[in-house]
Short mmCIF file of C-alpha atoms and ligand atoms in Angstrom, two decimals:
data_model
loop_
_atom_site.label_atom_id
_atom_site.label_comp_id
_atom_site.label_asym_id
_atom_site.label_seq_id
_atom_site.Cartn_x
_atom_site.Cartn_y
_atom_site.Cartn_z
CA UNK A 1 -53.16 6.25 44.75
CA UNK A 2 -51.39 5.72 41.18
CA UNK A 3 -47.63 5.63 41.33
CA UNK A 4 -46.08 6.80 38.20
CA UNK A 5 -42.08 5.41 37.99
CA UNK A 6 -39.91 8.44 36.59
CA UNK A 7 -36.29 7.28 35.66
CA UNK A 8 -34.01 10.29 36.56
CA UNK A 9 -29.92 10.99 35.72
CA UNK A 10 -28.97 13.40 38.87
CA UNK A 11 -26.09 14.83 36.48
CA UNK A 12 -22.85 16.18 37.18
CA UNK A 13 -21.92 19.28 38.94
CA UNK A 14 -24.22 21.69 39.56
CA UNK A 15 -26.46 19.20 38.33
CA UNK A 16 -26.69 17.94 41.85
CA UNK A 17 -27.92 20.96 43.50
CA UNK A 18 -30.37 21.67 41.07
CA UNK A 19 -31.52 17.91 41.25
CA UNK A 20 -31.71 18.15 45.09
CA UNK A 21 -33.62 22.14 44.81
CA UNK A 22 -36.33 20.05 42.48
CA UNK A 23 -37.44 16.83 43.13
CA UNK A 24 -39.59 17.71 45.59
CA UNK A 25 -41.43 20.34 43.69
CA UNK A 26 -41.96 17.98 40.56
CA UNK A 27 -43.56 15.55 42.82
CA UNK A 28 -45.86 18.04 44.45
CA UNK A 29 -47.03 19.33 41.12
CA UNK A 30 -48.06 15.72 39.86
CA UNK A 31 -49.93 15.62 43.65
CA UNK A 32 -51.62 18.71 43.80
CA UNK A 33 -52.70 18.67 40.35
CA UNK A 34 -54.37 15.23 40.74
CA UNK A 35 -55.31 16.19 44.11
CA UNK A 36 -53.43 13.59 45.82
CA UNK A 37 -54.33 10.51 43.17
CA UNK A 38 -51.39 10.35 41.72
CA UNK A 39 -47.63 10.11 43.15
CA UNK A 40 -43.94 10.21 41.49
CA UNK A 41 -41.77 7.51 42.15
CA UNK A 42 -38.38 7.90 41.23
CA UNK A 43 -35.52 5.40 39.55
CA UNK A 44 -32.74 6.28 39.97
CA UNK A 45 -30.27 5.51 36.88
CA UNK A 46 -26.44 5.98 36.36
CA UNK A 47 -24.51 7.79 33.19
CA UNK A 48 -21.23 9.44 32.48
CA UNK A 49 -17.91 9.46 35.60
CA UNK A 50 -20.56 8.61 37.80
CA UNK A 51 -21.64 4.93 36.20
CA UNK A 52 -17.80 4.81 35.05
CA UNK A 53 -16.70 4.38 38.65
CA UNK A 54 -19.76 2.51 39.89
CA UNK A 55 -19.72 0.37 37.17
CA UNK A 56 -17.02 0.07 34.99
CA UNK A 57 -18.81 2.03 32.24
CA UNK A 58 -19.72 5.53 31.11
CA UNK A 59 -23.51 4.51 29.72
CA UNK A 60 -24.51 1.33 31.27
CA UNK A 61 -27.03 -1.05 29.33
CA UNK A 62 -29.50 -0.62 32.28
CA UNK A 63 -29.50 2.81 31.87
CA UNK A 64 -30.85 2.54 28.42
CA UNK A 65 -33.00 -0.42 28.71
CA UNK A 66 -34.57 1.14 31.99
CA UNK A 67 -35.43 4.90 29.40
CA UNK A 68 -37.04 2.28 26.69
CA UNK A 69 -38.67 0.85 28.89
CA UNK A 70 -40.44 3.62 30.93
CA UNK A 71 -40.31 5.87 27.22
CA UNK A 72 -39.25 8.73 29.44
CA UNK A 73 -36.79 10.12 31.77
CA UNK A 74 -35.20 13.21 33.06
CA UNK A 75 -31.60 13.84 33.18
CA UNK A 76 -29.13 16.35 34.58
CA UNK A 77 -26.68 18.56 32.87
CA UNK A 78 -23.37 15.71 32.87
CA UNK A 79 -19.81 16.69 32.25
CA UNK A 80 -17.56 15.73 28.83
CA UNK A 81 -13.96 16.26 29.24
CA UNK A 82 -12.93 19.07 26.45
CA UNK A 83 -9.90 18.20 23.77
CA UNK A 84 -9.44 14.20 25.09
CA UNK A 85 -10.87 11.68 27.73
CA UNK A 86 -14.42 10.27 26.63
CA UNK A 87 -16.84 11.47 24.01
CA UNK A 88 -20.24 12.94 25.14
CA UNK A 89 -22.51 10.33 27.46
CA UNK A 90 -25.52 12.87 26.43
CA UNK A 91 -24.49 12.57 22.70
CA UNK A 92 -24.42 8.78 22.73
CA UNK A 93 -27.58 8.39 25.36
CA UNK A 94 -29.45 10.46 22.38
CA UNK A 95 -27.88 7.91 19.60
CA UNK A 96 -29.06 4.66 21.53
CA UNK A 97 -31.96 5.61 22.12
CA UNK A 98 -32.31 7.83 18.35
CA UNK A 99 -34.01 10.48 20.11
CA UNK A 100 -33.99 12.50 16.81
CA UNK A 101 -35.40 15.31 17.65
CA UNK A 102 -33.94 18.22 20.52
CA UNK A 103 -37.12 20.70 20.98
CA UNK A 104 -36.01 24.09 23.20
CA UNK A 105 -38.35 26.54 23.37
CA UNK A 106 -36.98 29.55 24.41
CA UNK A 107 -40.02 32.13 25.47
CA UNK A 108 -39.58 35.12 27.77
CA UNK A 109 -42.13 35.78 30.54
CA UNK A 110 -42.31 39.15 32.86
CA UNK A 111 -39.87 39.69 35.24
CA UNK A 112 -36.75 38.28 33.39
CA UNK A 113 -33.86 40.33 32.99
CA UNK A 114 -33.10 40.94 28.95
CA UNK A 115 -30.92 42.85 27.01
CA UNK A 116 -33.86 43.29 24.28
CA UNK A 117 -35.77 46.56 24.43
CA UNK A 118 -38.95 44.23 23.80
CA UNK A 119 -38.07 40.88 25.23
CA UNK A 120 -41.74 39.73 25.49
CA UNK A 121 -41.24 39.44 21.60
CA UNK A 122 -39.16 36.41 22.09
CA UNK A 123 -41.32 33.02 21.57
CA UNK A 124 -39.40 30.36 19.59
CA UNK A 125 -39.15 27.02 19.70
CA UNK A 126 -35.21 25.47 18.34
CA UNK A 127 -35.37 21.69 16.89
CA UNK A 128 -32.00 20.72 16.68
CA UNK A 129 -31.99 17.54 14.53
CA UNK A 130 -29.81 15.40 17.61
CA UNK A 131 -28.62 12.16 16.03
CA UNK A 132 -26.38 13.42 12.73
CA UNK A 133 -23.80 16.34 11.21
CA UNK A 134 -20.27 16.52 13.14
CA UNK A 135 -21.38 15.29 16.81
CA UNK A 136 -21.71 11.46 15.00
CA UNK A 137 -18.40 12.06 16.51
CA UNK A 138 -16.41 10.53 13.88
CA UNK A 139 -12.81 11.98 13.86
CA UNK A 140 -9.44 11.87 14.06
CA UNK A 141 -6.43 12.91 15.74
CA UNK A 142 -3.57 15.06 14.04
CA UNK A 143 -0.94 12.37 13.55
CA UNK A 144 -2.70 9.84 14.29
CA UNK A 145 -2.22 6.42 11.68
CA UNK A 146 -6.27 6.75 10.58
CA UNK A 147 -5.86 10.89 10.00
CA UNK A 148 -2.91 9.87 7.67
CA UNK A 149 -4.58 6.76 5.86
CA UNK A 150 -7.48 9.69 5.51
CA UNK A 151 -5.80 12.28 4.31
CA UNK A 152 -3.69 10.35 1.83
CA UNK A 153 -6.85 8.92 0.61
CA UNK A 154 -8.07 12.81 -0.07
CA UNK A 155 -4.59 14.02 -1.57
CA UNK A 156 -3.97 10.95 -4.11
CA UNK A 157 -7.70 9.83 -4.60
CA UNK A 158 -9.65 12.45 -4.22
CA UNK A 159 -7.02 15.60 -5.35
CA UNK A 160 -7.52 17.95 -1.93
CA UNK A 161 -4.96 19.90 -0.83
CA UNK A 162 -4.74 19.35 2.93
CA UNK A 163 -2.00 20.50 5.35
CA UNK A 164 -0.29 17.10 6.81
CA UNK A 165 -0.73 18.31 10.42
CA UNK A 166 -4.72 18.06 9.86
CA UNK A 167 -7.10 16.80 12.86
CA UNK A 168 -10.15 15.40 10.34
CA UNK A 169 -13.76 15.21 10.62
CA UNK A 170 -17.24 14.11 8.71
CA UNK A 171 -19.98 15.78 9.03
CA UNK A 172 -22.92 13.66 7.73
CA UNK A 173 -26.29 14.32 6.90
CA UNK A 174 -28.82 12.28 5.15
CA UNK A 175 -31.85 12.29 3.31
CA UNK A 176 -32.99 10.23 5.45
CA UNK A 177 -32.46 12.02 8.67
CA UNK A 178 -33.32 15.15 7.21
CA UNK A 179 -36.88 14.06 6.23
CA UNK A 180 -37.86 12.00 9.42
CA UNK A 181 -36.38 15.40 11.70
CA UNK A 182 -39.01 17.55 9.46
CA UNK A 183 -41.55 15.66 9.31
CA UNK A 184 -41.72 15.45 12.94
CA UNK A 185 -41.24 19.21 13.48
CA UNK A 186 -44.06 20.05 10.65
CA UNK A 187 -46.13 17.75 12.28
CA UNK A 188 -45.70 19.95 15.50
CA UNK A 189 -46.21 22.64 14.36
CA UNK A 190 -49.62 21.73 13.06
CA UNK A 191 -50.76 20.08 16.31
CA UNK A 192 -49.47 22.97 18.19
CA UNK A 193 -50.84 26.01 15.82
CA UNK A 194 -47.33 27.12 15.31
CA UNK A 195 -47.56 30.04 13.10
CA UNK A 196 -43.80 29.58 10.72
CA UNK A 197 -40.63 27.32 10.86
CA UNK A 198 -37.45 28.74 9.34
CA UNK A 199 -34.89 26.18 8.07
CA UNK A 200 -31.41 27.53 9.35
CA UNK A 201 -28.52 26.39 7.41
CA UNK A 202 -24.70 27.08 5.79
CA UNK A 203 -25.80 25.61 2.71
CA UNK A 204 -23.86 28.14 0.74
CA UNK A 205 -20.81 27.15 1.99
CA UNK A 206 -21.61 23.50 3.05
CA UNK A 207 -23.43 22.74 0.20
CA UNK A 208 -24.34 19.00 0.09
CA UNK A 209 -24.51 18.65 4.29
CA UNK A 210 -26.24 22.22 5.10
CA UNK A 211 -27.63 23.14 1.71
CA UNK A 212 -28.53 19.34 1.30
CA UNK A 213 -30.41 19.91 4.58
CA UNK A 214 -32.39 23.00 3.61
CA UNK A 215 -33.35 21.16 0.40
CA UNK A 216 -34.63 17.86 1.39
CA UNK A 217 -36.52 19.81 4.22
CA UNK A 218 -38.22 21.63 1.59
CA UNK A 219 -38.82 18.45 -0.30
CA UNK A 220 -40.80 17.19 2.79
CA UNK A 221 -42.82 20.15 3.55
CA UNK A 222 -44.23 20.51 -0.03
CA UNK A 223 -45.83 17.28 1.13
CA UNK A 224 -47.63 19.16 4.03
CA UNK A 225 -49.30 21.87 1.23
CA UNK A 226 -52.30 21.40 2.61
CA UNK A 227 -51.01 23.00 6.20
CA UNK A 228 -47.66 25.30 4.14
CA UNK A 229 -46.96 27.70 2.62
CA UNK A 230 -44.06 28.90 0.96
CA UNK A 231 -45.43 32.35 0.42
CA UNK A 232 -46.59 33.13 4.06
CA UNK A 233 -50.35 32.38 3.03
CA UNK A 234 -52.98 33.65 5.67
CA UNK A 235 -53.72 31.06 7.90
CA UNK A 236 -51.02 28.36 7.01
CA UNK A 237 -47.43 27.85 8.19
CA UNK A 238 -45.05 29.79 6.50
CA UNK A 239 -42.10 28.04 5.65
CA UNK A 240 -39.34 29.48 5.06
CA UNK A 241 -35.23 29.64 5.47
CA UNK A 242 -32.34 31.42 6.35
CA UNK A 243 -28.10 31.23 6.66
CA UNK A 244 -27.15 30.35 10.26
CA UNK A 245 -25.09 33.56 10.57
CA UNK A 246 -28.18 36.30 9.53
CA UNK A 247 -29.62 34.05 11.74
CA UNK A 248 -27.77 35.00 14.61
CA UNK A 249 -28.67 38.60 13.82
CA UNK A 250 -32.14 37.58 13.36
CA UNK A 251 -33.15 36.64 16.58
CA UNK A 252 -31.36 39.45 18.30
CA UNK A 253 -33.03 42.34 15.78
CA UNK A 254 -36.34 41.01 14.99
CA UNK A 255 -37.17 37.94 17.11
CA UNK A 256 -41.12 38.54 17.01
CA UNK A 257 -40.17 37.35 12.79
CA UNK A 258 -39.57 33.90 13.84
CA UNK A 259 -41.06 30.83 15.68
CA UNK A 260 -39.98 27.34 14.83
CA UNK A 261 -36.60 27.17 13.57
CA UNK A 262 -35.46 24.09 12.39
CA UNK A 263 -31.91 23.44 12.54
CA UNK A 264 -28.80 20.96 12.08
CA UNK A 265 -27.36 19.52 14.81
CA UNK A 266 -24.36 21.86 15.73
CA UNK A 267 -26.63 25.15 14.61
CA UNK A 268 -28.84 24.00 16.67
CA UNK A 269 -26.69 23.98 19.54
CA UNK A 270 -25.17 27.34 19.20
CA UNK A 271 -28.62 28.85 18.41
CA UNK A 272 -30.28 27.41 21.77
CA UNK A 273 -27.52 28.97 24.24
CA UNK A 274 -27.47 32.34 22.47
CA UNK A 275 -31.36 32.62 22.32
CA UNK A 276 -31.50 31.46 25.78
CA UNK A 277 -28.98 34.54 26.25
CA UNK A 278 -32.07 37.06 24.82
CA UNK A 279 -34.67 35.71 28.12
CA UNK A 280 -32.03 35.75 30.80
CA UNK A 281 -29.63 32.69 30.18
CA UNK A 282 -29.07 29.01 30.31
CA UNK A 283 -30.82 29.17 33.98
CA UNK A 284 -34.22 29.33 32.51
CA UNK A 285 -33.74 27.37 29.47
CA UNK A 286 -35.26 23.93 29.06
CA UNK A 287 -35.32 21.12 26.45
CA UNK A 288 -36.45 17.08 25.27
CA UNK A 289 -34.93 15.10 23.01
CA UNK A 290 -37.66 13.17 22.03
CA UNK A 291 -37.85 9.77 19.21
CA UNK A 292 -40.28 7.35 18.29
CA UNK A 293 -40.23 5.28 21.42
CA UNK A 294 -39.04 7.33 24.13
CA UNK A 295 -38.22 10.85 25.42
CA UNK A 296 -35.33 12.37 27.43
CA UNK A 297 -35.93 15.98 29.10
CA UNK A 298 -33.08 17.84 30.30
CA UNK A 299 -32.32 21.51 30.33
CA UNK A 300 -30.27 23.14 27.63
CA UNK A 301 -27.04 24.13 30.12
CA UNK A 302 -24.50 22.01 31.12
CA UNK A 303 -22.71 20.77 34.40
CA UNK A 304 -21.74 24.85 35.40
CA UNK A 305 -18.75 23.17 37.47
CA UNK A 306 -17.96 26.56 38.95
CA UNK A 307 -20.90 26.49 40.66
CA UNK A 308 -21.04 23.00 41.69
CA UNK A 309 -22.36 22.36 45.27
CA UNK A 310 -22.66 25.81 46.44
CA UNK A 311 -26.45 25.83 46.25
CA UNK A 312 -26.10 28.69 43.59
CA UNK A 313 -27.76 27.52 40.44
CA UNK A 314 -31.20 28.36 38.94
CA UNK A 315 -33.10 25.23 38.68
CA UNK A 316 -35.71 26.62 36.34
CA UNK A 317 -34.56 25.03 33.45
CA UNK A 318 -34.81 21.81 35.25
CA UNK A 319 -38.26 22.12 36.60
CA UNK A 320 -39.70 23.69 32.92
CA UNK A 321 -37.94 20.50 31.36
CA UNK A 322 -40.01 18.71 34.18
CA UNK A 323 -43.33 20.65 32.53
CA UNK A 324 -42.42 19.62 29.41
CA UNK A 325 -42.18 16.23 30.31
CA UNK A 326 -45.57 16.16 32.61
CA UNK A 327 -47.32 17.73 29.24
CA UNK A 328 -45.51 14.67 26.87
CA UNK A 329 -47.22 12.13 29.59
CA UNK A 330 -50.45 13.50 29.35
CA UNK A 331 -50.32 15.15 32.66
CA UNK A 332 -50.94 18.64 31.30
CA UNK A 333 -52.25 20.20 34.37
CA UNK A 334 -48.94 19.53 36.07
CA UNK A 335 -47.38 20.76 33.67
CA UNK A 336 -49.15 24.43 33.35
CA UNK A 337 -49.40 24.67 37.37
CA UNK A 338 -45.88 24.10 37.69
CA UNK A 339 -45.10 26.60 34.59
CA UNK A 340 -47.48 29.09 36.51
CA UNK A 341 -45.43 28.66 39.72
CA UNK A 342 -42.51 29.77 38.12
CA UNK A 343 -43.77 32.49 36.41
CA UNK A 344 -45.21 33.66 39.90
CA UNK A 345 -42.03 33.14 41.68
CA UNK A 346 -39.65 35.01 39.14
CA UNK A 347 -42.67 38.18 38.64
CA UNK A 348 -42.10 38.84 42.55
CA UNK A 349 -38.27 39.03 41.91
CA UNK A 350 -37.45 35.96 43.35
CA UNK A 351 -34.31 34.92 41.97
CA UNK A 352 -31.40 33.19 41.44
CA UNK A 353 -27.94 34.71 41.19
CA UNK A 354 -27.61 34.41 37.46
CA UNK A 355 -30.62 36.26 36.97
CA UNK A 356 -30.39 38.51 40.10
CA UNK A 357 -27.32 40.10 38.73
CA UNK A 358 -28.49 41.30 35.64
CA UNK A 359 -31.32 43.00 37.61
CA UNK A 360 -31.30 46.28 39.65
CA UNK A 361 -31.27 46.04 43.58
CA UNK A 362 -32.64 42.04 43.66
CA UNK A 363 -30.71 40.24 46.16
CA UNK A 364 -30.74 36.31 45.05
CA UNK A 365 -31.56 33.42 46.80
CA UNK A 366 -30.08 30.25 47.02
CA UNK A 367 -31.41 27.44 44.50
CA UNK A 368 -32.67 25.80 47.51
CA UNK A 369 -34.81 28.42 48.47
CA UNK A 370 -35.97 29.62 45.11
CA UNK A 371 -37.02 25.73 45.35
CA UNK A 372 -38.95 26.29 47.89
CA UNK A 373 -40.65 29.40 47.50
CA UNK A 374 -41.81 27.17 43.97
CA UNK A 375 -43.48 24.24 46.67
CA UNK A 376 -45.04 27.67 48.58
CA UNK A 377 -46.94 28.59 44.97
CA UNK A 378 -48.15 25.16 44.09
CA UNK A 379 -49.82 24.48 47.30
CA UNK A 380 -51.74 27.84 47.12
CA UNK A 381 -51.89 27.09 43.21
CA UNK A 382 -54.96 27.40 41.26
CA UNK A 383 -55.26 26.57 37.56
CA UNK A 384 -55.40 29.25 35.10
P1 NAD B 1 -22.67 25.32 31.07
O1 NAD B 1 -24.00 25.34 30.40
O2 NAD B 1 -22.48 24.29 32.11
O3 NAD B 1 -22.40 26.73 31.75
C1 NAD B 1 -22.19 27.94 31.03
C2 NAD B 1 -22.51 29.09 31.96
O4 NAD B 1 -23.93 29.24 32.01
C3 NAD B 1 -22.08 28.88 33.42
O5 NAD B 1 -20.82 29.37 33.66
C4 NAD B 1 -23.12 29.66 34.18
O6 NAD B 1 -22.76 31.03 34.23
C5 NAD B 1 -24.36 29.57 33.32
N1 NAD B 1 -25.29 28.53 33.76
C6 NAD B 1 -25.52 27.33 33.20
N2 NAD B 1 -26.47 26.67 33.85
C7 NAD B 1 -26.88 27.48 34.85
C8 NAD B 1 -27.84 27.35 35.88
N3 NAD B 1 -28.62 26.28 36.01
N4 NAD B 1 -27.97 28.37 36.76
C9 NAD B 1 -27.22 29.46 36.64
N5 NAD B 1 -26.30 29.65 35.69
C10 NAD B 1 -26.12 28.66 34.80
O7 NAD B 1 -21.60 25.20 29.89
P2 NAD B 1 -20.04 24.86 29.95
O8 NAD B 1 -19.40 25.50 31.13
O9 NAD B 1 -19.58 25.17 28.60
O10 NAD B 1 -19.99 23.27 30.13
C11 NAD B 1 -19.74 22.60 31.36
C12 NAD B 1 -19.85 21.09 31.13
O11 NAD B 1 -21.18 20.73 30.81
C13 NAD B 1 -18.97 20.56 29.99
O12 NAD B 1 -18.39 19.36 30.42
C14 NAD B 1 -19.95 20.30 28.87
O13 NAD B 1 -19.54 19.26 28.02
C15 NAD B 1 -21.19 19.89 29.67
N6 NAD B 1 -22.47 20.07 28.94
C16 NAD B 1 -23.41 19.13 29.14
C17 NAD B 1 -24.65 19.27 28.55
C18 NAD B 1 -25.67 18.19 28.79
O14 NAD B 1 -25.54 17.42 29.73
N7 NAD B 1 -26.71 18.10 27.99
C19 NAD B 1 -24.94 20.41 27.78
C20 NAD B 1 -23.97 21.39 27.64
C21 NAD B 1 -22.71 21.22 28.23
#
């Protein structure tokens, strides 16, 4: 028997449930799929309120030293306090450990509920550059001394007119950032046979962040002309861009148009929930944020505290992070079989609450049991 040693963040709120609902089927796809040669073995690791009343501290250095170490983990949804208290743990666990890139693929399969006449159009993968742009998280307070020193500096120095009461914040994006984020995603998109990636971007309001952005992406993918194309050549990648707001219109109206899109930070982030919006919702929406020397898999939704410990929540998004993170350790045939378990489970109408009730006459089932009725599929599994 080989034990493989999975650091895991249980997560906040309805984090737990869904933690609970899936452990048990991530280790039985690793053990069916290696026909009982292989076996998970969990480490537990602390982050956010959690580690802050254990230990003293919101991100503990074991936490990241433990993720380097292994070069993977998977992590629960955890809760930031909104307008005060402490910035983002999942912000800052993705700056320590400069997981630059945030992959989400967002792809329908039958039996989710969709407000798209063709949902089964909808196959796109979001990279959300994850370490730059506003959530570097450097602002400041209306009032405060630094906001005044700041916005002094603007009025006299720089000759801005700025209203006194001002909160302030920088958005910054480099060159730098920019290239290493598309190179990786170009790169991608070759190994995967991805067919286009579409830059998505403000540059024509934000022009030397967002339009900055757009053109130092470019500059990097003429260096892929061999694999490119900027004139959607048969048989290469077409690359191409658009303004985040068309965007948004884009995806809704013609999503079989697009398939990579390669985004800022913050675009990024709005883009992922409202795509996830066109397959059913956050429920079924998984993502990695993924660097040079490790990987973090989580799924795109956050801590749902309204449903917190009522054994509501879908844990799809979980368990396809899970897949995603069995295919980055080479354990692809975990990966699909779990992927195909799902797919089974949600084409019989097996559901959750959040998809049951945009469905006619399906009565949901707990996140427990949806859980289970996963396990059921994987021990009958068969690869396809
Ligand atoms: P959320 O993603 O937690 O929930 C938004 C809505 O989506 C919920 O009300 C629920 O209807 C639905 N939803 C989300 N996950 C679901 C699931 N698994 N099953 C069924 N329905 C689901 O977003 P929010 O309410 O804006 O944020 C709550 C907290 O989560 C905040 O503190 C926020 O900072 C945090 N957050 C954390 C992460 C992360 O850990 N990576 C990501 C986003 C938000």
């Amino acid at each position: 028997m080989d034990y493989i040693e999975i650091p895991y963040i249980e997560g906040d709120g309805a984090g737990e449930d869904i933690w609970h609902a899936s452990r048990e089927v991530l280790e039985e796809s690793v053990l069916k799929a290696c026909d009982g040669a292989k076996k998970l073995v969990w480490i537990p690791l602390l982050a956010g309120q959690k580690a802050f009343d254990r230990a003293g501290n919101l991100l503990p250095e074991e936490t990241v030293e433990t993720v380097k170490h292994h070069k993977v983990a998977i992590k629960g949804p955890l809760t930031t306090p909104i307008g005060g208290g402490f910035r983002s743990v999942n912000v800052h666990l993705r700056q320590a450990l400069d997981l630059y890139v945030c992959l989400r693929p967002v792809r329908y399969f039958p039996g989710l509920p969709s407000p798209l006449k063709r949902p089964e159009q909808v196959d796109l993968i979001i990279c959300r550059e994850n370490t730059e742009d506003l959530y570097k998280g450097i602002e400041w307070k209306e009032g405060s001394n630094e906001a005044f020193a700041l916005l002094t500096f603007l009025k006299e120095k720089m000759g801005v007119a700025l209203a006194d009461d001002a909160g302030l914040g920088v958005k910054p994006i480099s060159r730098t950032g920019t290239a290493r984020f598309t190179r990786w995603v170009i790169e991608y998109a070759i190994k995967n046979r991805r067919r286009s990636i579409t830059v998505v971007h403000k540059g024509n309001i934000m022009k030397y962040t967002e339009g900055a952005f757009r053109e130092w992406s470019y500059e990097v993918a003429r260096e892929f002309e061999e694999y490119v194309s900027f004139e959607s050549e048969e048989g290469k990648i077409s690359f191409n861009d658009r303004i985040a707001d068309n965007m948004f219109m884009q995806v809704i109206l013609k999503p079989q148009d697009y398939d990579i899109l390669l985004c800022p930070n913050l675009n990024g982030d709005y883009l992922s929930d409202a795509c996830a919006g066109l397959i059913g919702g956050l429920g079924v929406a998984p993502g990695a944020n993924i660097g040079d020397n490790a990987a973090i898999f989580e799924p795109t939704h956050g801590s749902a505290p309204m449903y917190a410990g009522k054994d509501l929540s879908n844990p799809t998004s979980f368990l396809l992070s899970g897949a995603m993170m069995f295919r980055h350790m080479g354990l692809d045939r975990a990966g699909q079989r779990l992927e195909s378990a799902i797919e089974d489970t949600i084409s019989r109408k097996i559901v959750t609450y959040d998809l049951a009730r945009q469905m006619d006459g399906v009565t949901p089932v707990k996140c427990s049991v949806f859980a289970e009725e996963i396990k059921k599929r994987l021990a009958q599994g068969t690869d396809t």
